[in-house]
């Protein structure tokens, strides 16, 4: 656990910060809260602390004065300042003191968590015997939040003025560099410095163990040339990057479009799973992923079938799922693994269609959001499936054999013309009785369950194939295309074409 000291002359603020996030769940411990700089300094003289979070304006001793004195006692400490308003003169002073970030009150939960998680990753590197990264966190946070749509352009540029950083090129693109030895701080710093010295580019360290690069140039072609040149440099091995992938977002002309270019880069980074390593992944790289997508879809369907039956073989299947990530190469970006893990978990959750599992699902999703390596993600996914198996076995024990058989038949033949009448004939039971029994044990009427299941299959096909929406409707069992569109819009909230773009 990393120790955190909270300092604010308003006790309600420190109490609020303590309650804002589940600190211990993310590896942090609130060691002490102080109501003045003097009280905090006295504690710091006797107790080691990893992170200091302090109000910037306090009586007698300000937050900046506290940070300055603290650095003399514990130079390695990481500092975050709180302010009631965006006062850039104070922020400039904090910048000189090496603050990690400043948070405007009332503190945003997500920004606080992102900041402390980012600091935690730095501390992990330091405790692993590596030297700390350059003090670039504040600038990195500004650009990171801007490219994720969390702050406006004017706010971003005002904050970046602290660094005299301007964007005045004709064309830009945002690229994502994933590389094997990211955790080695000296390697990451060397690569970042090389990029900023040899290219018209600005780099940031993202919370996802990546270097994000904003390339600038006078033409789109020059952007491609710069990206490929960096790939060629990294291939020579002198920088010790190890295996890497550079994913290039589409060229744009305005700073307002950085977010769009970044989104494209993120989508291209997912192609690591289908590509050889040490390449530039862009719109110019031709990759046929249809066979792999079909294989993934079959795998997801199989694991759901085993889970529905309460079969523990699904836990072994998760091992195979993660082994596939290293089939072509021994390194895949943790962010890419996270995306595919999310997809599998989401597929499992929506295929099972039970509100009873919602709390388990949301808890697992939150844990994966803040996971930093594939081993952690595999453990979380296996624990989630294990909980599902226990829950499903308890439910199955309460279900009649008829309903269990009907569910299995629906999952295998959802694309056919199913009805209570045909199912009653299939299993030699009265259709009216079957409908009543199904609703009692499953919690929804048969037609609603079948409709939901077909829509989830349609969502999968929209994401994994190039079939037109009308064709997909027919493939999942809707004979009437107009009815499929109506049901999709009603239940999902968008048209099939709109959902495909999400």
Tab-separated table of C-alpha atoms in Angstrom:
chain	number	residue	atom	x	y	z
A	1	UNK	CA	0.000	0.000	0.000
A	2	UNK	CA	1.231	3.480	-0.872
A	3	UNK	CA	0.670	5.983	1.941
A	4	UNK	CA	-1.296	9.176	1.293
A	5	UNK	CA	-1.399	12.355	3.408
A	6	UNK	CA	-4.406	14.674	2.979
A	7	UNK	CA	-4.080	18.325	4.012
A	8	UNK	CA	-6.846	20.952	4.009
A	9	UNK	CA	-7.967	23.500	6.599
A	10	UNK	CA	-11.564	22.491	5.870
A	11	UNK	CA	-12.162	19.065	7.478
A	12	UNK	CA	-15.151	18.468	5.194
A	13	UNK	CA	-12.794	18.480	2.210
A	14	UNK	CA	-10.488	15.784	3.605
A	15	UNK	CA	-13.464	13.700	4.685
A	16	UNK	CA	-14.903	14.033	1.197
A	17	UNK	CA	-11.620	12.999	-0.428
A	18	UNK	CA	-11.405	9.935	1.811
A	19	UNK	CA	-14.885	8.877	0.742
A	20	UNK	CA	-14.594	9.854	-2.934
A	21	UNK	CA	-12.817	6.666	-4.057
A	22	UNK	CA	-12.066	3.261	-2.531
A	23	UNK	CA	-8.395	3.996	-1.907
A	24	UNK	CA	-7.433	0.547	-0.638
A	25	UNK	CA	-8.949	-1.175	-3.669
A	26	UNK	CA	-6.365	0.621	-5.808
A	27	UNK	CA	-3.340	0.101	-3.563
A	28	UNK	CA	-3.418	3.300	-1.478
A	29	UNK	CA	-3.863	3.980	2.226
A	30	UNK	CA	-4.906	7.294	3.804
A	31	UNK	CA	-2.197	7.394	6.466
A	32	UNK	CA	-3.126	10.757	8.008
A	33	UNK	CA	-5.244	13.880	7.533
A	34	UNK	CA	-4.036	17.288	8.668
A	35	UNK	CA	-5.850	20.628	9.013
A	36	UNK	CA	-2.813	22.852	8.510
A	37	UNK	CA	0.570	22.911	6.814
A	38	UNK	CA	2.315	22.968	10.175
A	39	UNK	CA	0.488	19.836	11.376
A	40	UNK	CA	1.282	18.067	8.116
A	41	UNK	CA	4.956	19.041	8.261
A	42	UNK	CA	5.262	17.739	11.802
A	43	UNK	CA	3.817	14.401	10.689
A	44	UNK	CA	6.070	14.228	7.642
A	45	UNK	CA	9.175	14.671	9.766
A	46	UNK	CA	8.369	11.430	11.569
A	47	UNK	CA	6.557	9.335	8.962
A	48	UNK	CA	7.340	8.352	5.349
A	49	UNK	CA	4.636	9.289	2.845
A	50	UNK	CA	4.324	8.482	-0.857
A	51	UNK	CA	1.671	11.015	-1.962
A	52	UNK	CA	0.845	14.428	-0.497
A	53	UNK	CA	-2.507	15.975	-1.478
A	54	UNK	CA	-2.818	19.536	-0.174
A	55	UNK	CA	-5.006	22.598	-0.555
A	56	UNK	CA	-3.091	25.394	-2.242
A	57	UNK	CA	-4.453	28.207	-0.015
A	58	UNK	CA	-4.274	27.738	3.758
A	59	UNK	CA	-3.638	30.142	6.617
A	60	UNK	CA	-0.080	30.629	7.934
A	61	UNK	CA	1.522	28.014	5.635
A	62	UNK	CA	0.256	27.667	2.049
A	63	UNK	CA	0.138	24.393	0.189
A	64	UNK	CA	3.068	25.466	-2.006
A	65	UNK	CA	5.153	26.343	1.041
A	66	UNK	CA	4.277	22.950	2.512
A	67	UNK	CA	5.410	21.195	-0.687
A	68	UNK	CA	8.661	23.159	-0.719
A	69	UNK	CA	9.460	22.199	2.888
A	70	UNK	CA	8.318	18.625	2.344
A	71	UNK	CA	10.699	18.170	-0.596
A	72	UNK	CA	13.600	18.979	1.741
A	73	UNK	CA	12.543	16.166	4.081
A	74	UNK	CA	11.205	13.586	1.624
A	75	UNK	CA	12.456	14.493	-1.880
A	76	UNK	CA	10.811	11.472	-3.514
A	77	UNK	CA	7.263	12.395	-2.442
A	78	UNK	CA	4.629	12.944	-5.150
A	79	UNK	CA	2.413	16.014	-4.710
A	80	UNK	CA	-1.066	17.009	-5.871
A	81	UNK	CA	-2.562	20.421	-5.141
A	82	UNK	CA	-6.204	21.379	-4.664
A	83	UNK	CA	-7.541	24.795	-5.603
A	84	UNK	CA	-10.914	26.464	-5.485
A	85	UNK	CA	-10.307	28.164	-8.824
A	86	UNK	CA	-7.910	27.965	-11.777
A	87	UNK	CA	-5.189	30.399	-10.698
A	88	UNK	CA	-2.310	29.971	-13.101
A	89	UNK	CA	0.205	32.008	-11.108
A	90	UNK	CA	-0.066	29.425	-8.331
A	91	UNK	CA	0.106	26.593	-10.843
A	92	UNK	CA	3.303	28.009	-12.320
A	93	UNK	CA	4.883	27.981	-8.866
A	94	UNK	CA	3.658	24.434	-8.342
A	95	UNK	CA	5.140	23.432	-11.675
A	96	UNK	CA	8.564	24.561	-10.517
A	97	UNK	CA	8.110	22.422	-7.402
A	98	UNK	CA	7.327	19.359	-9.543
A	99	UNK	CA	3.661	18.839	-8.680
A	100	UNK	CA	2.004	15.881	-10.396
A	101	UNK	CA	-1.332	17.589	-11.055
A	102	UNK	CA	-3.710	20.199	-9.684
A	103	UNK	CA	-7.379	19.463	-9.077
A	104	UNK	CA	-10.085	22.122	-9.033
A	105	UNK	CA	-12.663	21.852	-6.223
A	106	UNK	CA	-15.093	20.194	-6.132
A	107	UNK	CA	-12.709	17.408	-7.048
A	108	UNK	CA	-13.799	15.182	-9.920
A	109	UNK	CA	-13.732	11.509	-8.896
A	110	UNK	CA	-12.421	10.235	-12.238
A	111	UNK	CA	-9.655	12.841	-12.467
A	112	UNK	CA	-8.517	12.119	-8.901
A	113	UNK	CA	-8.452	8.379	-9.536
A	114	UNK	CA	-6.636	8.754	-12.863
A	115	UNK	CA	-4.028	10.978	-11.228
A	116	UNK	CA	-3.299	8.706	-8.272
A	117	UNK	CA	-3.264	5.636	-10.539
A	118	UNK	CA	-0.724	7.355	-12.775
A	119	UNK	CA	1.404	8.210	-9.745
A	120	UNK	CA	1.050	4.629	-8.509
A	121	UNK	CA	2.525	3.349	-11.762
A	122	UNK	CA	5.473	5.687	-11.333
A	123	UNK	CA	6.001	4.495	-7.768
A	124	UNK	CA	5.876	0.887	-8.971
A	125	UNK	CA	8.724	1.666	-11.335
A	126	UNK	CA	10.757	3.362	-8.607
A	127	UNK	CA	10.276	0.506	-6.143
A	128	UNK	CA	11.313	-1.887	-8.893
A	129	UNK	CA	14.767	-0.335	-8.889
A	130	UNK	CA	14.332	2.036	-11.815
A	131	UNK	CA	14.895	5.792	-11.777
A	132	UNK	CA	11.788	7.975	-11.916
A	133	UNK	CA	10.518	9.508	-15.138
A	134	UNK	CA	10.992	13.128	-16.009
A	135	UNK	CA	8.582	15.465	-14.232
A	136	UNK	CA	6.223	15.846	-17.164
A	137	UNK	CA	3.045	14.615	-15.512
A	138	UNK	CA	1.163	17.911	-15.457
A	139	UNK	CA	1.625	18.528	-19.184
A	140	UNK	CA	0.809	14.890	-19.916
A	141	UNK	CA	-2.414	15.116	-17.894
A	142	UNK	CA	-3.489	18.237	-19.797
A	143	UNK	CA	-3.011	16.663	-23.245
A	144	UNK	CA	-4.397	13.307	-22.146
A	145	UNK	CA	-7.612	14.865	-20.855
A	146	UNK	CA	-7.948	17.020	-23.971
A	147	UNK	CA	-7.608	14.063	-26.353
A	148	UNK	CA	-10.183	12.173	-24.312
A	149	UNK	CA	-12.659	15.060	-24.577
A	150	UNK	CA	-12.507	15.959	-20.870
A	151	UNK	CA	-11.437	19.615	-21.228
A	152	UNK	CA	-12.132	22.279	-23.844
A	153	UNK	CA	-9.613	23.578	-26.380
A	154	UNK	CA	-9.322	27.040	-24.775
A	155	UNK	CA	-8.688	25.518	-21.354
A	156	UNK	CA	-6.098	23.134	-22.820
A	157	UNK	CA	-4.195	25.904	-24.626
A	158	UNK	CA	-4.226	28.126	-21.538
A	159	UNK	CA	-2.724	25.362	-19.435
A	160	UNK	CA	-0.175	24.472	-22.119
A	161	UNK	CA	0.975	28.098	-22.191
A	162	UNK	CA	2.853	27.233	-18.985
A	163	UNK	CA	5.179	25.176	-21.195
A	164	UNK	CA	5.287	27.625	-24.133
A	165	UNK	CA	3.897	24.766	-26.213
A	166	UNK	CA	2.148	25.764	-29.453
A	167	UNK	CA	0.535	23.821	-32.275
A	168	UNK	CA	1.016	25.754	-35.509
A	169	UNK	CA	1.692	23.047	-38.108
A	170	UNK	CA	-0.538	22.490	-41.149
A	171	UNK	CA	-1.193	18.796	-40.420
A	172	UNK	CA	-1.130	16.577	-37.340
A	173	UNK	CA	-1.728	13.014	-36.367
A	174	UNK	CA	-1.853	11.220	-33.030
A	175	UNK	CA	0.026	7.916	-32.793
A	176	UNK	CA	0.210	5.305	-30.018
A	177	UNK	CA	3.512	3.580	-29.317
A	178	UNK	CA	3.293	0.296	-27.387
A	179	UNK	CA	6.567	-1.419	-26.569
A	180	UNK	CA	7.731	-4.359	-24.522
A	181	UNK	CA	10.090	-2.574	-22.122
A	182	UNK	CA	7.869	0.354	-21.230
A	183	UNK	CA	8.311	-0.305	-17.499
A	184	UNK	CA	12.041	0.416	-17.768
A	185	UNK	CA	12.003	4.141	-17.092
A	186	UNK	CA	15.402	4.794	-18.651
A	187	UNK	CA	14.274	3.108	-21.895
A	188	UNK	CA	10.982	5.034	-21.991
A	189	UNK	CA	12.720	8.333	-21.312
A	190	UNK	CA	15.337	7.649	-23.972
A	191	UNK	CA	12.667	6.880	-26.600
A	192	UNK	CA	10.567	9.883	-25.656
A	193	UNK	CA	13.570	12.219	-25.765
A	194	UNK	CA	14.651	10.808	-29.137
A	195	UNK	CA	11.201	11.398	-30.644
A	196	UNK	CA	10.942	14.980	-29.403
A	197	UNK	CA	14.509	15.799	-30.503
A	198	UNK	CA	14.384	14.243	-33.998
A	199	UNK	CA	10.779	14.901	-35.071
A	200	UNK	CA	8.312	17.748	-34.948
A	201	UNK	CA	6.413	15.949	-32.210
A	202	UNK	CA	5.120	16.189	-28.650
A	203	UNK	CA	4.951	13.074	-26.469
A	204	UNK	CA	2.979	12.155	-23.369
A	205	UNK	CA	2.999	9.115	-21.104
A	206	UNK	CA	-0.535	7.735	-20.928
A	207	UNK	CA	-1.966	5.909	-17.884
A	208	UNK	CA	-2.147	2.808	-20.127
A	209	UNK	CA	1.615	2.130	-20.370
A	210	UNK	CA	1.954	3.828	-23.755
A	211	UNK	CA	3.695	6.790	-25.285
A	212	UNK	CA	1.211	8.980	-27.147
A	213	UNK	CA	2.854	11.013	-29.928
A	214	UNK	CA	1.416	14.115	-31.585
A	215	UNK	CA	3.250	14.462	-34.905
A	216	UNK	CA	3.130	17.741	-36.837
A	217	UNK	CA	4.130	18.393	-40.457
A	218	UNK	CA	3.475	20.386	-43.617
A	219	UNK	CA	1.729	17.532	-45.453
A	220	UNK	CA	-0.096	14.273	-44.833
A	221	UNK	CA	2.606	12.318	-46.664
A	222	UNK	CA	5.297	13.741	-44.392
A	223	UNK	CA	3.320	12.472	-41.393
A	224	UNK	CA	3.400	8.932	-42.798
A	225	UNK	CA	7.110	9.350	-43.503
A	226	UNK	CA	7.802	10.460	-39.919
A	227	UNK	CA	5.841	7.565	-38.458
A	228	UNK	CA	7.610	5.024	-40.686
A	229	UNK	CA	10.977	6.619	-39.904
A	230	UNK	CA	10.347	6.104	-36.184
A	231	UNK	CA	9.449	2.462	-36.843
A	232	UNK	CA	12.723	1.991	-38.727
A	233	UNK	CA	14.663	3.532	-35.858
A	234	UNK	CA	12.990	1.330	-33.239
A	235	UNK	CA	13.643	-1.759	-35.348
A	236	UNK	CA	17.425	-1.343	-35.143
A	237	UNK	CA	17.284	-2.348	-31.461
A	238	UNK	CA	19.731	0.243	-30.130
A	239	UNK	CA	17.071	1.794	-27.912
A	240	UNK	CA	16.127	-1.491	-26.146
A	241	UNK	CA	12.405	-0.977	-26.819
A	242	UNK	CA	11.991	-4.683	-27.516
A	243	UNK	CA	8.900	-5.725	-29.445
A	244	UNK	CA	6.743	-2.745	-30.410
A	245	UNK	CA	3.747	-1.522	-32.399
A	246	UNK	CA	3.195	2.035	-33.646
A	247	UNK	CA	-0.486	2.780	-34.406
A	248	UNK	CA	-1.047	5.893	-36.507
A	249	UNK	CA	-4.271	7.905	-36.283
A	250	UNK	CA	-5.559	9.641	-39.386
A	251	UNK	CA	-4.046	13.044	-40.337
A	252	UNK	CA	-6.037	16.123	-39.259
A	253	UNK	CA	-5.630	19.865	-39.702
A	254	UNK	CA	-6.900	21.330	-36.428
A	255	UNK	CA	-6.096	20.838	-32.751
A	256	UNK	CA	-9.851	20.376	-32.267
A	257	UNK	CA	-9.504	17.123	-34.252
A	258	UNK	CA	-6.780	15.542	-32.071
A	259	UNK	CA	-9.432	13.505	-30.281
A	260	UNK	CA	-10.645	12.051	-33.596
A	261	UNK	CA	-7.116	11.142	-34.715
A	262	UNK	CA	-6.479	9.553	-31.307
A	263	UNK	CA	-9.667	7.481	-31.636
A	264	UNK	CA	-8.469	6.130	-34.986
A	265	UNK	CA	-5.065	5.303	-33.488
A	266	UNK	CA	-6.760	3.408	-30.660
A	267	UNK	CA	-8.825	1.392	-33.152
A	268	UNK	CA	-5.749	0.575	-35.234
A	269	UNK	CA	-3.871	-0.528	-32.102
A	270	UNK	CA	-6.398	-3.366	-31.726
A	271	UNK	CA	-4.982	-4.856	-34.930
A	272	UNK	CA	-1.897	-5.924	-32.966
A	273	UNK	CA	-3.685	-9.229	-32.514
A	274	UNK	CA	-3.606	-9.872	-36.268
A	275	UNK	CA	-0.279	-8.284	-37.185
A	276	UNK	CA	3.368	-9.206	-36.989
A	277	UNK	CA	5.233	-7.019	-34.453
A	278	UNK	CA	7.592	-4.090	-35.101
A	279	UNK	CA	5.372	-2.436	-37.707
A	280	UNK	CA	3.426	0.733	-38.416
A	281	UNK	CA	-0.303	0.024	-38.163
A	282	UNK	CA	-2.290	2.542	-40.178
A	283	UNK	CA	-4.931	2.755	-42.883
A	284	UNK	CA	-2.234	1.640	-45.327
A	285	UNK	CA	-1.642	-1.716	-43.635
A	286	UNK	CA	-3.683	-4.480	-45.216
A	287	UNK	CA	-4.844	-7.065	-42.684
A	288	UNK	CA	-7.448	-9.792	-43.214
A	289	UNK	CA	-8.982	-10.436	-39.814
A	290	UNK	CA	-12.212	-12.178	-40.785
A	291	UNK	CA	-10.970	-15.702	-39.961
A	292	UNK	CA	-9.713	-14.516	-36.577
A	293	UNK	CA	-12.996	-12.725	-35.822
A	294	UNK	CA	-14.939	-15.865	-36.723
A	295	UNK	CA	-12.706	-17.889	-34.417
A	296	UNK	CA	-13.255	-15.385	-31.582
A	297	UNK	CA	-17.015	-15.480	-32.079
A	298	UNK	CA	-17.064	-19.280	-31.923
A	299	UNK	CA	-14.937	-19.160	-28.780
A	300	UNK	CA	-17.289	-16.708	-27.069
A	301	UNK	CA	-20.308	-18.828	-27.957
A	302	UNK	CA	-18.590	-21.949	-26.573
A	303	UNK	CA	-17.626	-20.334	-23.287
A	304	UNK	CA	-21.186	-19.082	-22.783
A	305	UNK	CA	-22.536	-22.593	-23.446
A	306	UNK	CA	-20.220	-24.002	-20.774
A	307	UNK	CA	-21.160	-21.244	-18.319
A	308	UNK	CA	-24.884	-21.744	-18.869
A	309	UNK	CA	-24.348	-25.392	-17.927
A	310	UNK	CA	-22.310	-24.379	-14.838
A	311	UNK	CA	-19.306	-26.167	-16.338
A	312	UNK	CA	-15.908	-25.334	-14.829
A	313	UNK	CA	-14.240	-26.125	-18.155
A	314	UNK	CA	-14.967	-22.479	-18.980
A	315	UNK	CA	-12.184	-21.498	-16.567
A	316	UNK	CA	-9.666	-23.504	-18.608
A	317	UNK	CA	-11.025	-21.886	-21.757
A	318	UNK	CA	-10.070	-18.479	-20.347
A	319	UNK	CA	-6.451	-19.677	-20.153
A	320	UNK	CA	-6.643	-20.480	-23.876
A	321	UNK	CA	-8.197	-17.067	-24.545
A	322	UNK	CA	-5.181	-15.314	-23.037
A	323	UNK	CA	-2.695	-17.702	-24.639
A	324	UNK	CA	-4.026	-16.628	-28.044
A	325	UNK	CA	-2.767	-13.102	-27.394
A	326	UNK	CA	0.817	-14.328	-27.571
A	327	UNK	CA	0.346	-16.764	-30.450
A	328	UNK	CA	2.052	-14.467	-32.973
A	329	UNK	CA	4.326	-12.561	-30.595
A	330	UNK	CA	5.322	-12.580	-26.940
A	331	UNK	CA	4.183	-8.981	-26.445
A	332	UNK	CA	0.731	-7.427	-26.869
A	333	UNK	CA	-0.172	-4.061	-25.356
A	334	UNK	CA	-2.025	-4.385	-22.020
A	335	UNK	CA	-4.548	-1.864	-23.355
A	336	UNK	CA	-5.320	-4.144	-26.298
A	337	UNK	CA	-5.692	-7.160	-24.010
A	338	UNK	CA	-8.006	-5.051	-21.842
A	339	UNK	CA	-10.246	-4.194	-24.799
A	340	UNK	CA	-10.665	-7.839	-25.855
A	341	UNK	CA	-11.216	-8.870	-22.218
A	342	UNK	CA	-13.973	-6.257	-21.959
A	343	UNK	CA	-15.556	-7.591	-25.147
A	344	UNK	CA	-15.592	-11.163	-23.825
A	345	UNK	CA	-16.941	-10.135	-20.422
A	346	UNK	CA	-19.647	-7.998	-22.035
A	347	UNK	CA	-20.624	-10.855	-24.350
A	348	UNK	CA	-20.899	-13.242	-21.394
A	349	UNK	CA	-22.953	-10.785	-19.363
A	350	UNK	CA	-25.465	-9.927	-22.079
A	351	UNK	CA	-25.736	-13.514	-23.279
A	352	UNK	CA	-26.720	-14.721	-19.814
A	353	UNK	CA	-29.402	-12.004	-19.600
A	354	UNK	CA	-29.753	-11.990	-15.839
A	355	UNK	CA	-30.006	-8.905	-13.639
A	356	UNK	CA	-28.900	-11.150	-10.763
A	357	UNK	CA	-25.348	-10.983	-12.142
A	358	UNK	CA	-25.238	-7.202	-12.674
A	359	UNK	CA	-23.342	-6.387	-9.472
A	360	UNK	CA	-20.760	-9.071	-10.243
A	361	UNK	CA	-20.351	-7.700	-13.753
A	362	UNK	CA	-19.937	-4.038	-12.771
A	363	UNK	CA	-17.468	-4.927	-10.016
A	364	UNK	CA	-15.343	-6.977	-12.441
A	365	UNK	CA	-15.442	-4.216	-15.067
A	366	UNK	CA	-14.224	-1.638	-12.554
A	367	UNK	CA	-11.349	-3.891	-11.498
A	368	UNK	CA	-10.271	-4.459	-15.102
A	369	UNK	CA	-10.361	-0.708	-15.846
A	370	UNK	CA	-7.515	-0.222	-13.402
A	371	UNK	CA	-5.612	-3.425	-14.208
A	372	UNK	CA	-2.126	-2.966	-15.635
A	373	UNK	CA	-1.192	-6.392	-17.027
A	374	UNK	CA	-2.797	-9.381	-18.711
A	375	UNK	CA	-2.188	-11.715	-15.741
A	376	UNK	CA	-4.343	-9.477	-13.528
A	377	UNK	CA	-7.064	-9.364	-16.170
A	378	UNK	CA	-7.071	-13.144	-16.561
A	379	UNK	CA	-7.430	-13.580	-12.796
A	380	UNK	CA	-10.323	-11.101	-12.646
A	381	UNK	CA	-12.104	-12.759	-15.589
A	382	UNK	CA	-11.683	-16.228	-14.075
A	383	UNK	CA	-12.984	-15.032	-10.699
A	384	UNK	CA	-15.969	-13.430	-12.436
A	385	UNK	CA	-16.747	-16.665	-14.317
A	386	UNK	CA	-16.282	-18.709	-11.152
A	387	UNK	CA	-18.871	-16.545	-9.383
A	388	UNK	CA	-21.205	-16.969	-12.346
A	389	UNK	CA	-20.795	-20.751	-12.267
A	390	UNK	CA	-21.735	-20.860	-8.584
A	391	UNK	CA	-24.718	-18.600	-9.165
A	392	UNK	CA	-25.845	-20.483	-12.278
A	393	UNK	CA	-25.526	-23.858	-10.571
A	394	UNK	CA	-27.744	-22.574	-7.771
A	395	UNK	CA	-30.261	-21.346	-10.337
A	396	UNK	CA	-30.046	-24.503	-12.432
A	397	UNK	CA	-30.815	-26.589	-9.383
A	398	UNK	CA	-34.067	-24.644	-9.117
A	399	UNK	CA	-34.918	-25.001	-12.821
A	400	UNK	CA	-36.901	-27.826	-14.256
A	401	UNK	CA	-35.210	-30.100	-16.839
A	402	UNK	CA	-37.720	-28.872	-19.442
A	403	UNK	CA	-36.668	-25.209	-19.115
A	404	UNK	CA	-32.966	-26.116	-19.110
A	405	UNK	CA	-33.437	-28.051	-22.346
A	406	UNK	CA	-35.448	-25.232	-23.902
A	407	UNK	CA	-32.732	-22.671	-23.081
A	408	UNK	CA	-30.079	-24.866	-24.684
A	409	UNK	CA	-32.239	-25.291	-27.776
A	410	UNK	CA	-32.843	-21.527	-28.063
A	411	UNK	CA	-29.100	-20.775	-27.847
A	412	UNK	CA	-28.379	-23.270	-30.608
A	413	UNK	CA	-31.338	-22.467	-32.917
A	414	UNK	CA	-32.105	-18.777	-32.258
A	415	UNK	CA	-31.863	-18.044	-36.009
A	416	UNK	CA	-34.760	-20.371	-36.803
A	417	UNK	CA	-38.516	-19.805	-36.553
A	418	UNK	CA	-38.973	-20.592	-32.880
A	419	UNK	CA	-42.227	-20.338	-30.966
A	420	UNK	CA	-43.736	-21.866	-27.853
A	421	UNK	CA	-45.760	-24.107	-30.164
A	422	UNK	CA	-42.713	-25.485	-31.997
A	423	UNK	CA	-40.799	-25.857	-28.722
A	424	UNK	CA	-43.762	-27.614	-27.149
A	425	UNK	CA	-43.772	-30.068	-30.048
A	426	UNK	CA	-39.986	-30.481	-29.796
A	427	UNK	CA	-40.109	-31.368	-26.092
A	428	UNK	CA	-43.572	-32.974	-25.986
A	429	UNK	CA	-45.151	-30.489	-23.588
A	430	UNK	CA	-48.214	-28.263	-23.765
A	431	UNK	CA	-47.273	-24.854	-25.229
A	432	UNK	CA	-49.354	-22.842	-22.724
A	433	UNK	CA	-47.868	-24.723	-19.781
A	434	UNK	CA	-44.355	-24.283	-21.209
A	435	UNK	CA	-44.875	-20.522	-21.540
A	436	UNK	CA	-46.019	-20.217	-17.925
A	437	UNK	CA	-43.156	-22.375	-16.647
A	438	UNK	CA	-40.573	-20.450	-18.706
A	439	UNK	CA	-41.734	-17.070	-17.385
A	440	UNK	CA	-41.812	-18.322	-13.801
A	441	UNK	CA	-38.263	-19.743	-13.852
A	442	UNK	CA	-36.499	-17.273	-16.185
A	443	UNK	CA	-38.304	-14.102	-15.136
A	444	UNK	CA	-39.362	-12.927	-18.603
A	445	UNK	CA	-41.792	-14.241	-21.178
A	446	UNK	CA	-40.393	-16.506	-23.896
A	447	UNK	CA	-40.796	-13.995	-26.758
A	448	UNK	CA	-38.903	-11.269	-24.871
A	449	UNK	CA	-36.061	-13.624	-24.001
A	450	UNK	CA	-35.727	-14.790	-27.618
A	451	UNK	CA	-35.875	-11.201	-28.891
A	452	UNK	CA	-33.114	-10.063	-26.511
A	453	UNK	CA	-30.921	-13.009	-27.414
A	454	UNK	CA	-31.294	-12.369	-31.151
A	455	UNK	CA	-30.487	-8.670	-30.715
A	456	UNK	CA	-27.281	-9.498	-28.847
A	457	UNK	CA	-26.260	-11.828	-31.671
A	458	UNK	CA	-27.047	-9.032	-34.132
A	459	UNK	CA	-24.823	-6.626	-32.170
A	460	UNK	CA	-21.977	-9.115	-32.375
A	461	UNK	CA	-22.355	-9.505	-36.150
A	462	UNK	CA	-22.525	-5.735	-36.624
A	463	UNK	CA	-19.141	-5.414	-34.918
A	464	UNK	CA	-17.421	-8.453	-36.420
A	465	UNK	CA	-18.696	-8.636	-40.022
A	466	UNK	CA	-19.357	-6.377	-42.994
A	467	UNK	CA	-22.884	-7.711	-43.650
A	468	UNK	CA	-25.572	-5.100	-44.181
A	469	UNK	CA	-27.911	-4.567	-41.252
A	470	UNK	CA	-30.874	-6.103	-43.096
A	471	UNK	CA	-28.885	-9.267	-43.841
A	472	UNK	CA	-27.821	-9.515	-40.192
A	473	UNK	CA	-31.443	-9.289	-39.093
A	474	UNK	CA	-32.257	-12.324	-41.217
A	475	UNK	CA	-29.194	-14.232	-39.987
A	476	UNK	CA	-30.327	-13.922	-36.361
A	477	UNK	CA	-33.908	-14.985	-37.060
A	478	UNK	CA	-35.896	-11.887	-38.124
A	479	UNK	CA	-37.737	-12.619	-41.382
A	480	UNK	CA	-39.066	-9.035	-41.529
A	481	UNK	CA	-36.268	-6.475	-41.928
A	482	UNK	CA	-38.483	-3.549	-40.883
A	483	UNK	CA	-39.445	-5.390	-37.680
A	484	UNK	CA	-35.750	-6.038	-36.938
A	485	UNK	CA	-34.938	-2.315	-37.304
A	486	UNK	CA	-37.876	-1.402	-35.060
A	487	UNK	CA	-36.895	-3.881	-32.331
A	488	UNK	CA	-33.238	-2.869	-32.473
A	489	UNK	CA	-34.050	0.842	-32.133
A	490	UNK	CA	-36.552	0.188	-29.342
A	491	UNK	CA	-34.301	-2.060	-27.232
A	492	UNK	CA	-30.776	-0.805	-27.991
A	493	UNK	CA	-31.581	2.890	-28.399
A	494	UNK	CA	-29.884	3.359	-31.786
A	495	UNK	CA	-30.284	2.080	-35.314
A	496	UNK	CA	-28.084	-0.897	-36.296
A	497	UNK	CA	-25.904	1.359	-38.471
A	498	UNK	CA	-25.437	3.893	-35.660
A	499	UNK	CA	-24.539	1.157	-33.183
A	500	UNK	CA	-21.962	-0.283	-35.592
A	501	UNK	CA	-20.063	3.029	-35.439
A	502	UNK	CA	-20.016	3.244	-31.651
